[in-house]
Structures are given as C-alpha cells and as structure tokens.
CSV table of C-alpha atoms and ligand atoms in Angstrom, one decimal:
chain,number,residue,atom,x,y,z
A,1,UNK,CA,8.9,-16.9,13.8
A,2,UNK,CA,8.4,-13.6,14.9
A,3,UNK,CA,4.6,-12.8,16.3
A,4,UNK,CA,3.3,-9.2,15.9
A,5,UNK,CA,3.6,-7.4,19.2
A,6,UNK,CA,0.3,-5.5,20.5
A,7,UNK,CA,-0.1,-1.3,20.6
A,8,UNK,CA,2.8,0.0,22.2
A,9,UNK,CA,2.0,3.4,23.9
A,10,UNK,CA,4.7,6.1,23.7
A,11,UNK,CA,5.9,6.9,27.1
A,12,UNK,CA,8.9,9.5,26.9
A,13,UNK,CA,8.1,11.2,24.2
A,14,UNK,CA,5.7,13.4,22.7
A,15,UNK,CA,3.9,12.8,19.4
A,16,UNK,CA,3.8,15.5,17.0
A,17,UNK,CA,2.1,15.3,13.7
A,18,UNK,CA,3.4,13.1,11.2
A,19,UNK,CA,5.9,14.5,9.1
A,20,UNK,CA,6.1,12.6,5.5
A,21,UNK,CA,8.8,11.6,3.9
A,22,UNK,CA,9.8,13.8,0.3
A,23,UNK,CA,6.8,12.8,-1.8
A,24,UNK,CA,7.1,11.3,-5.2
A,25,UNK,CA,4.4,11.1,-7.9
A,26,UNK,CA,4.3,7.2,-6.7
A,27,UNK,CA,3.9,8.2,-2.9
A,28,UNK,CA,2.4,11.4,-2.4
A,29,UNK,CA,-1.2,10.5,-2.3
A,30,UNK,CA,-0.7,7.4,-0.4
A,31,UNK,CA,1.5,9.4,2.7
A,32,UNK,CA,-1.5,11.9,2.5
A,33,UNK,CA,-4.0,9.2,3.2
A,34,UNK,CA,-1.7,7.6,5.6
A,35,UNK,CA,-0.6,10.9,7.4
A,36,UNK,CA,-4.6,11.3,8.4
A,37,UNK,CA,-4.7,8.3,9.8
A,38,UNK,CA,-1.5,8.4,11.7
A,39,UNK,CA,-2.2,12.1,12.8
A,40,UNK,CA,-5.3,10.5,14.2
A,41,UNK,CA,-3.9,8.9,16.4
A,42,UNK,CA,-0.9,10.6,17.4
A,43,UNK,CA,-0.4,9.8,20.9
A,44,UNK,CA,0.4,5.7,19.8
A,45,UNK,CA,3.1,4.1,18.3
A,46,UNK,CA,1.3,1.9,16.5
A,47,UNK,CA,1.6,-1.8,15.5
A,48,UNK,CA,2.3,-1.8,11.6
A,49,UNK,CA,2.4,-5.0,9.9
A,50,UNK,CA,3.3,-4.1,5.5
A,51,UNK,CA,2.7,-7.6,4.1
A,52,UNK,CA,4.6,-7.3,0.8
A,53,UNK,CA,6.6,-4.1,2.2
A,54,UNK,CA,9.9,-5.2,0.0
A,55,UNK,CA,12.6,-3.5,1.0
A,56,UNK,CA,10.6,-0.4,3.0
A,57,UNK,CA,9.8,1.9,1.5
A,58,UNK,CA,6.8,2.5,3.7
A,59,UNK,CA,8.0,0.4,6.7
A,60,UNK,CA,11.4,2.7,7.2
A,61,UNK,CA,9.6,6.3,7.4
A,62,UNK,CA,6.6,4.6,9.7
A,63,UNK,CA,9.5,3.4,12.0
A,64,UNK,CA,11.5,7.0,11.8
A,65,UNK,CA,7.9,8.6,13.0
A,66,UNK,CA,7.7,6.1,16.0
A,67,UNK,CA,5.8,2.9,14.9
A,68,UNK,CA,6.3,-1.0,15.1
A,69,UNK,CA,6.6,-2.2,12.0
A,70,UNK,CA,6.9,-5.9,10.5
A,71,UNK,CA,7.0,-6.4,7.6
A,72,UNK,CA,6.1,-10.1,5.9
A,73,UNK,CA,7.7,-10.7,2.8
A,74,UNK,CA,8.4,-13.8,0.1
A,75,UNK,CA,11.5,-12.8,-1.0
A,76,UNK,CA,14.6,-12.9,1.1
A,77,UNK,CA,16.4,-10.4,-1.0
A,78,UNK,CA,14.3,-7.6,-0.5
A,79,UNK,CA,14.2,-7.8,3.3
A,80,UNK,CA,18.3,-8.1,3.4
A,81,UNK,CA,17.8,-4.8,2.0
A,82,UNK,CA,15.1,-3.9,4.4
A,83,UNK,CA,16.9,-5.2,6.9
A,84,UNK,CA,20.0,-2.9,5.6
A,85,UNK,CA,18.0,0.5,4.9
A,86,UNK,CA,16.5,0.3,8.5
A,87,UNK,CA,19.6,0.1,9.9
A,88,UNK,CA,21.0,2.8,8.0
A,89,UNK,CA,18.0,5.0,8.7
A,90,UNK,CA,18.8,4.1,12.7
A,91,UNK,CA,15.4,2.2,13.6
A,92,UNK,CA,16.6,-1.5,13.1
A,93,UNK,CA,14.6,-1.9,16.7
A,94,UNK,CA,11.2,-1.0,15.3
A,95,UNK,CA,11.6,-3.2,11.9
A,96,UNK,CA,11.0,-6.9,12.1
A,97,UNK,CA,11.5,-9.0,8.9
A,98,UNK,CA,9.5,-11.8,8.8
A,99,UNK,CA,9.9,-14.2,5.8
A,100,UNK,CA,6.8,-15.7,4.6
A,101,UNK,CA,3.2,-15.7,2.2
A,102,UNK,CA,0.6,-13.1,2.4
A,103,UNK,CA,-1.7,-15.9,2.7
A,104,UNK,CA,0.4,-17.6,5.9
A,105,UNK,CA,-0.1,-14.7,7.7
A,106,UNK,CA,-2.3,-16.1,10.8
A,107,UNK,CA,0.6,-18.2,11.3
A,108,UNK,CA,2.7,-15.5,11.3
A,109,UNK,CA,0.4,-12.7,13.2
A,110,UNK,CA,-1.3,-12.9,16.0
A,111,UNK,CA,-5.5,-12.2,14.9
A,112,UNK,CA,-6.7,-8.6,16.1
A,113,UNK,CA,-3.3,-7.5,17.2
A,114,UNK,CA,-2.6,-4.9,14.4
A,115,UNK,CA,-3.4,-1.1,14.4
A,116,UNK,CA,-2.6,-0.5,10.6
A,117,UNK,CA,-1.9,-3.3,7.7
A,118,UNK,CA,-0.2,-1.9,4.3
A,119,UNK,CA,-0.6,-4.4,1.5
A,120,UNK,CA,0.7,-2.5,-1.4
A,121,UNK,CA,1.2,-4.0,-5.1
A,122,UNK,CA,0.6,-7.2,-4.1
A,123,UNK,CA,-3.2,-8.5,-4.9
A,124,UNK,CA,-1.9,-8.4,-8.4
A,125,UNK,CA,0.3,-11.1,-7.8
A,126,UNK,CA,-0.8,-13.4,-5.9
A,127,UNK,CA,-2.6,-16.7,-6.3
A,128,UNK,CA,-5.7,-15.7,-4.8
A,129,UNK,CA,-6.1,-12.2,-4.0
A,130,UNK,CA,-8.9,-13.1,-1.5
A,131,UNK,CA,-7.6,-15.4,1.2
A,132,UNK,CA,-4.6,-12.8,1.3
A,133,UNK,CA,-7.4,-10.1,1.9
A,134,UNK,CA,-9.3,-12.0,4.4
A,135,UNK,CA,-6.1,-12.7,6.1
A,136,UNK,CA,-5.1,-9.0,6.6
A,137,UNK,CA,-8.8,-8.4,7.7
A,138,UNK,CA,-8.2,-10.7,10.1
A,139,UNK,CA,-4.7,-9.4,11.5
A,140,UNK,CA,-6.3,-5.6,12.0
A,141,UNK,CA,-7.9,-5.3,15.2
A,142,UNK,CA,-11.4,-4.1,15.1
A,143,UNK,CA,-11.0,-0.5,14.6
A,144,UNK,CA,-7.4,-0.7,12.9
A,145,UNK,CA,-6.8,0.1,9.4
A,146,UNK,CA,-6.1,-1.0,5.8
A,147,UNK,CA,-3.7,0.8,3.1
A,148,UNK,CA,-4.2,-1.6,0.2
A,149,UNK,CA,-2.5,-0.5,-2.9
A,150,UNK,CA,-3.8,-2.6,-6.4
A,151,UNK,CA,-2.7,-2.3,-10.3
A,152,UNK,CA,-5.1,-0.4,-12.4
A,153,UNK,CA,-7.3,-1.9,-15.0
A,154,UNK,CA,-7.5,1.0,-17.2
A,155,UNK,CA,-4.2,2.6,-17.5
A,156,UNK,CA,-2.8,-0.8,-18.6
A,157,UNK,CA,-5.1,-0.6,-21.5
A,158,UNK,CA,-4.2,3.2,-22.2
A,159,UNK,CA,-0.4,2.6,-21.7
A,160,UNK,CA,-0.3,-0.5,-24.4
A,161,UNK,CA,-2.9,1.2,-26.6
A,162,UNK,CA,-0.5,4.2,-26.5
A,163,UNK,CA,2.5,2.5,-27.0
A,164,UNK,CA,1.7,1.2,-30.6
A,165,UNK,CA,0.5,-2.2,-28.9
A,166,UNK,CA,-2.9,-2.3,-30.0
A,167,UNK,CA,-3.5,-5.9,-30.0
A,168,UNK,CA,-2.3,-6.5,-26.4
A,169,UNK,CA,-4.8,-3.3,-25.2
A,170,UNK,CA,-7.5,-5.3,-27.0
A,171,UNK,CA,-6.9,-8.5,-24.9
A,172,UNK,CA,-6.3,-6.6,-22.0
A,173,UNK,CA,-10.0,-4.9,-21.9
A,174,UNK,CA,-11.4,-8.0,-22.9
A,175,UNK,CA,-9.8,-10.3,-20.2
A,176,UNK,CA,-12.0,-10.9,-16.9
A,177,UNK,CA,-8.8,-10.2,-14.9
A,178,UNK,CA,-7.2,-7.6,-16.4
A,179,UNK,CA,-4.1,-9.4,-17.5
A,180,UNK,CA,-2.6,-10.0,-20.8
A,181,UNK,CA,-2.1,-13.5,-20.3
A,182,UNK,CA,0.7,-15.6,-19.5
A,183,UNK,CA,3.7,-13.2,-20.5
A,184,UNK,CA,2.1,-10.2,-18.7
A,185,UNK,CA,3.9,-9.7,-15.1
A,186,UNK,CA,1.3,-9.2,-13.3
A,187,UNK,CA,-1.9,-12.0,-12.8
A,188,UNK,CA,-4.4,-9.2,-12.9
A,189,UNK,CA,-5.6,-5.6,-12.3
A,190,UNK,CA,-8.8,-3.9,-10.7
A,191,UNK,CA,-11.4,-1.4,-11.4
A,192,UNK,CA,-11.8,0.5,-8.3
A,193,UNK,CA,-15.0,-1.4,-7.8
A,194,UNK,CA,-13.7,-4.6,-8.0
A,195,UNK,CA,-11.0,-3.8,-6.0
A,196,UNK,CA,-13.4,-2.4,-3.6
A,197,UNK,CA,-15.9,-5.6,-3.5
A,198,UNK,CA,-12.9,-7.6,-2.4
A,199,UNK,CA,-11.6,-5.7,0.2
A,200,UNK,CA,-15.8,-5.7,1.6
A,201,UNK,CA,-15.7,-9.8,1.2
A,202,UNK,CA,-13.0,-9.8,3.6
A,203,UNK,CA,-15.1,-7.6,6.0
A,204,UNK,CA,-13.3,-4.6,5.8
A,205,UNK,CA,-15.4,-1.0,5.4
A,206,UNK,CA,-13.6,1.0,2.5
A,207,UNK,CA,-13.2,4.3,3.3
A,208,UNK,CA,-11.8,5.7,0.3
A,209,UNK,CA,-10.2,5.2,-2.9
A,210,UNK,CA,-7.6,7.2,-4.7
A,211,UNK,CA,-5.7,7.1,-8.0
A,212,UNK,CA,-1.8,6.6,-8.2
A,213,UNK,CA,-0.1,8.1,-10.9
A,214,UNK,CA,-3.0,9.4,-13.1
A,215,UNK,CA,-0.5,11.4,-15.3
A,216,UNK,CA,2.9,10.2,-13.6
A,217,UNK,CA,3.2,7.6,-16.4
A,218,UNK,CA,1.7,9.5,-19.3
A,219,UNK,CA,3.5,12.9,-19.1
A,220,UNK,CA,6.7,13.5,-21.6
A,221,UNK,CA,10.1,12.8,-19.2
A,222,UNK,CA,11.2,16.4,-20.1
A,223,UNK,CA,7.9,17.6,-18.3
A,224,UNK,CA,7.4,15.0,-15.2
A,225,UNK,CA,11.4,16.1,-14.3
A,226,UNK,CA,11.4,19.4,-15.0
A,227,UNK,CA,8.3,20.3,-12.7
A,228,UNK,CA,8.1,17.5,-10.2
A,229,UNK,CA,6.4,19.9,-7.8
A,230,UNK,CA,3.4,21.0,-10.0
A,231,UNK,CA,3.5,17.2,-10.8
A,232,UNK,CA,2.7,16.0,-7.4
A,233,UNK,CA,0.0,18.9,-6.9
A,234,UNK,CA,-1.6,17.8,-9.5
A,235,UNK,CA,-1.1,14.0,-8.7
A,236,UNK,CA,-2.6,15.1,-5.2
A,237,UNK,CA,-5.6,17.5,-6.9
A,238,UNK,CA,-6.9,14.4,-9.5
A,239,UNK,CA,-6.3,11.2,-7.0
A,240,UNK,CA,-10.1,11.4,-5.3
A,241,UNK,CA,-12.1,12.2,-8.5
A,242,UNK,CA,-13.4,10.4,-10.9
A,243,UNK,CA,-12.9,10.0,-14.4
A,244,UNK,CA,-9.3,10.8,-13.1
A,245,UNK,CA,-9.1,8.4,-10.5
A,246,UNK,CA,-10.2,5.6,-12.1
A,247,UNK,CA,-7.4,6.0,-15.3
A,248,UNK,CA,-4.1,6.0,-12.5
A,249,UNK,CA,-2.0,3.1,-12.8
A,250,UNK,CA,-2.5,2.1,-9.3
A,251,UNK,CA,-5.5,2.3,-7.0
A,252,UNK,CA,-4.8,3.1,-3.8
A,253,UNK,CA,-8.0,2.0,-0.9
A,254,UNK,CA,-8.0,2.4,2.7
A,255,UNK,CA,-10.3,0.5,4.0
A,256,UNK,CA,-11.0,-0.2,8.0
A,257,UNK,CA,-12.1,-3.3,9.6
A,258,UNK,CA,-15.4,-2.5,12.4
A,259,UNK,CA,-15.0,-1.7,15.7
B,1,SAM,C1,6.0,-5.0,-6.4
B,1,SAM,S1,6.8,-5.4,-4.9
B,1,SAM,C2,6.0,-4.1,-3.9
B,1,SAM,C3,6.9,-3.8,-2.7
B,1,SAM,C4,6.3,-2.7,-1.8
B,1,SAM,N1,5.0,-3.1,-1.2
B,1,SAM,C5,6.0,-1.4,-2.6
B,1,SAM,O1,4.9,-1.0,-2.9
B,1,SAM,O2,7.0,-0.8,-3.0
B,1,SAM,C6,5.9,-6.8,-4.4
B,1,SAM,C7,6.5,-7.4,-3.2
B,1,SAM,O3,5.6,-8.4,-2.7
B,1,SAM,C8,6.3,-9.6,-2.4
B,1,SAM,N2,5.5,-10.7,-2.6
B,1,SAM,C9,5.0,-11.2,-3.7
B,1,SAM,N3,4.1,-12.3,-3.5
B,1,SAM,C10,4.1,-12.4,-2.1
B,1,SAM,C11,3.4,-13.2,-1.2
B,1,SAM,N4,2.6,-14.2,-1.7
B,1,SAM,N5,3.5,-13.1,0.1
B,1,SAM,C12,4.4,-12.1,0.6
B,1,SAM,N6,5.0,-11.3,-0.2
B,1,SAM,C13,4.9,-11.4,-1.5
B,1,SAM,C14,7.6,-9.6,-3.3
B,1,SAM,O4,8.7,-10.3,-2.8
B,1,SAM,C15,7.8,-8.1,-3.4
B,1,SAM,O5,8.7,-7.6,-2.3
C-alpha cells in the first residue's frame, strides 16, 4: 500500500501564487480558505493527503498547482475516475489512489508526514466521526493543516421545513445527531460548535469556520443560473459571519495541528 511521501521542495520551478480553479457556489469559499494557506507557503510542493477526495475534485487542481496528493478513498469507483481525471488533467504522477477507511489511515500514512489533510463530506458518514478525526490529526505534521468539510445541522431542518416536510424538520431538530433516522443518507450533521469540539478532541487548533452554500440551495434555479457571479460574491461575503454562516448546508473548518 502506498505510504505518504514527506515535503517535496520545488527545485526547477518557481512558485507563483495559487491560481484557483473556476469557483462554484459549492467551492468558492473553500479554494479561498485553501488558496491562503497554499499561498503561504508557496515555495513547497506540499504533501496532500484528501481522505474521502472521491474522484478529485480537490486532489486534481492541488496536483495542476504543484502538490503531492493521495488521496484515500472506500470506494473503488470513484478513484477509477480519479485515477481517469488526473490523467486527463496531465498530473497522473502527483495523484496516488490509495484504497482504504478513513479510520485505517495510520496504516496507510506515515504519522507527521503530511503538510495539508482535506477531509471533506465525510464525518457525516462515517461510523465514528472521531477516531477518523484523531487519525487525520495524527497524519498532519505539527504545523500542517486541516480543510475539514461537515453537513450542516440547520439548513437540513430549513430545507425539509421548506419543502412541505414538516414532520421530518421536527425530527431532525430534535435528534442529538442531526439525522432523520435510518432513511436519511447521511448519519448526522454539525453545528459549527460541535463540529468544532471534535476537530479540538483530536488536538487540532480550529482556525476558522465558514458556511457552504448559505443561499446556493435556497435561491429559485432561474436566479442561482442566471447570476452565478453575484451568487458566488455573495456566497463568498456571508461564509464568515454568523447568523449566515451557521444556516449553509455545509460547514467548512480549517483547523491546524501545533507546531
Ligand atoms: C460525498 S463524497 C465526497 C467526495 C469529496 N470529498 C467531495 O467533497 O466532493 C464521500 C466520499 O467519501 C468516501 N467515503 C465514505 N466513507 C469513507 C470511509 N470510511 N473511508 C474513506 N472514504 C470514505 C466515499 O467513497 C465518497 O467518495
């Protein structure tokens, strides 16, 4: 199985800042989050391990700017097509699919060797959000940096509520987990506390917290197509403040383990 390599240092070529990719209302605030980091530290290619990365999404336009990336994932189907896209995009070198549990990952990942973990929409499904957690803590090397991406608590309620589903937004505010029990897809959903209390039990320092589609999901169609721009601006202007925040469907934390 493969191990996750240590830094790499960029010899021949010179980092500029990091360009992102064309931003969505699901990915703009994230790349902005990420892009500070990676501007940071532009002179390394980094070691990225995406633990859940699917079929890269993230992991393809971290590897186009310059970056190791591996990416751990259960499903063998999304990383044919990782495998695919990163070919396609030209950096099949600097992607390495690993298949395997979030929770497996110290057999998979060397401890301390990793510059930047992405776990995103993952903790939601997931036995035990916690040992997953603890494990990416414990892949980062002191210093490196989590992108942790979790399904919000409140926006499930809104959505259903809106939706005519009354009954199942009832359950859902009243369940401890956030789930609507054993037909809802996901296992649970965060607050941004919560979701920041877990990331802190696995020793991690959160840095900040953001909101992920706080009207992405809520607008008409006609409106979210016809000004995807504005959208994104907007997206971008709401993400770091609450009460906004804490309504997006997704709750995006980047959190760093101590130096
Ligand atoms: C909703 S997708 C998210 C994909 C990607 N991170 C993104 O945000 O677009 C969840 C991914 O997590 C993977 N997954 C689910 N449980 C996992 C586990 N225990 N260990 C590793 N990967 C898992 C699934 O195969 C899937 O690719």
């Amino acid at each position: 199985m493969a191990r996750v390599t240590r830094l790499h240092r960029v010899e021949q070529r010179t980092r500029g800042r990091f360009v992102e990719p064309p931003l969505t209302p699901r990915t703009a605030v994230i790349w902005s989050v990420l892009a500070a980091e990676l501007d940071r530290r532009a002179d390394v290619a980094l070691t990225v391990l995406d633990v859940g990365g699917g079929t890269g999404g993230f992991a393809v336009p971290l590897a186009q700017a310059g970056h190791q990336v591996t990416v751990v994932d259960a499903s063998p189907d999304a990383l044919a097509a990782l495998t695919r896209r990163a070919a396609e995009a030209g950096v099949a070198d600097r992607v390495h699919a690993v298949q395997g549990d979030g929770d497996a990952l110290t057999g998979l990942v060397e401890p301390a060797s990793v510059d930047l973990v992405l776990c995103h929409a993952v903790l939601e499904v997931v036995d035990d959000p916690l040992p997953v957690t603890t494990a990416l803590a414990a892949a980062l090397r002191p210093g490196g940096a989590a992108s942790v991406l979790v399904a919000g608590r409140a926006a499930a309620v809104l959505g259903r509520a809106m939706n005519g589903h009354l009954d199942v937004a009832a359950a859902l505010a009243a369940a401890a987990d956030g789930a609507a029990g054993p037909r809802d897809t996901l296992r649970r959903r965060f607050a941004a506390e919560e979701a920041a209390t877990l990331l802190r039990a696995a020793g991690l320092t959160v840095e900040e917290i953001h909101g992920v589609r706080v009207l992405a999901d809520l607008l008409p169609a006609a409106v979210a197509d016809g000004q995807p721009g504005a959208l994104v601006e907007l997206e971008r202007a709401l993400a770091g403040h609450p009460p906004y925040r804490d309504l997006a469907a997704q709750l995006h934390l980047f959190a760093r383990r101590p130096a």
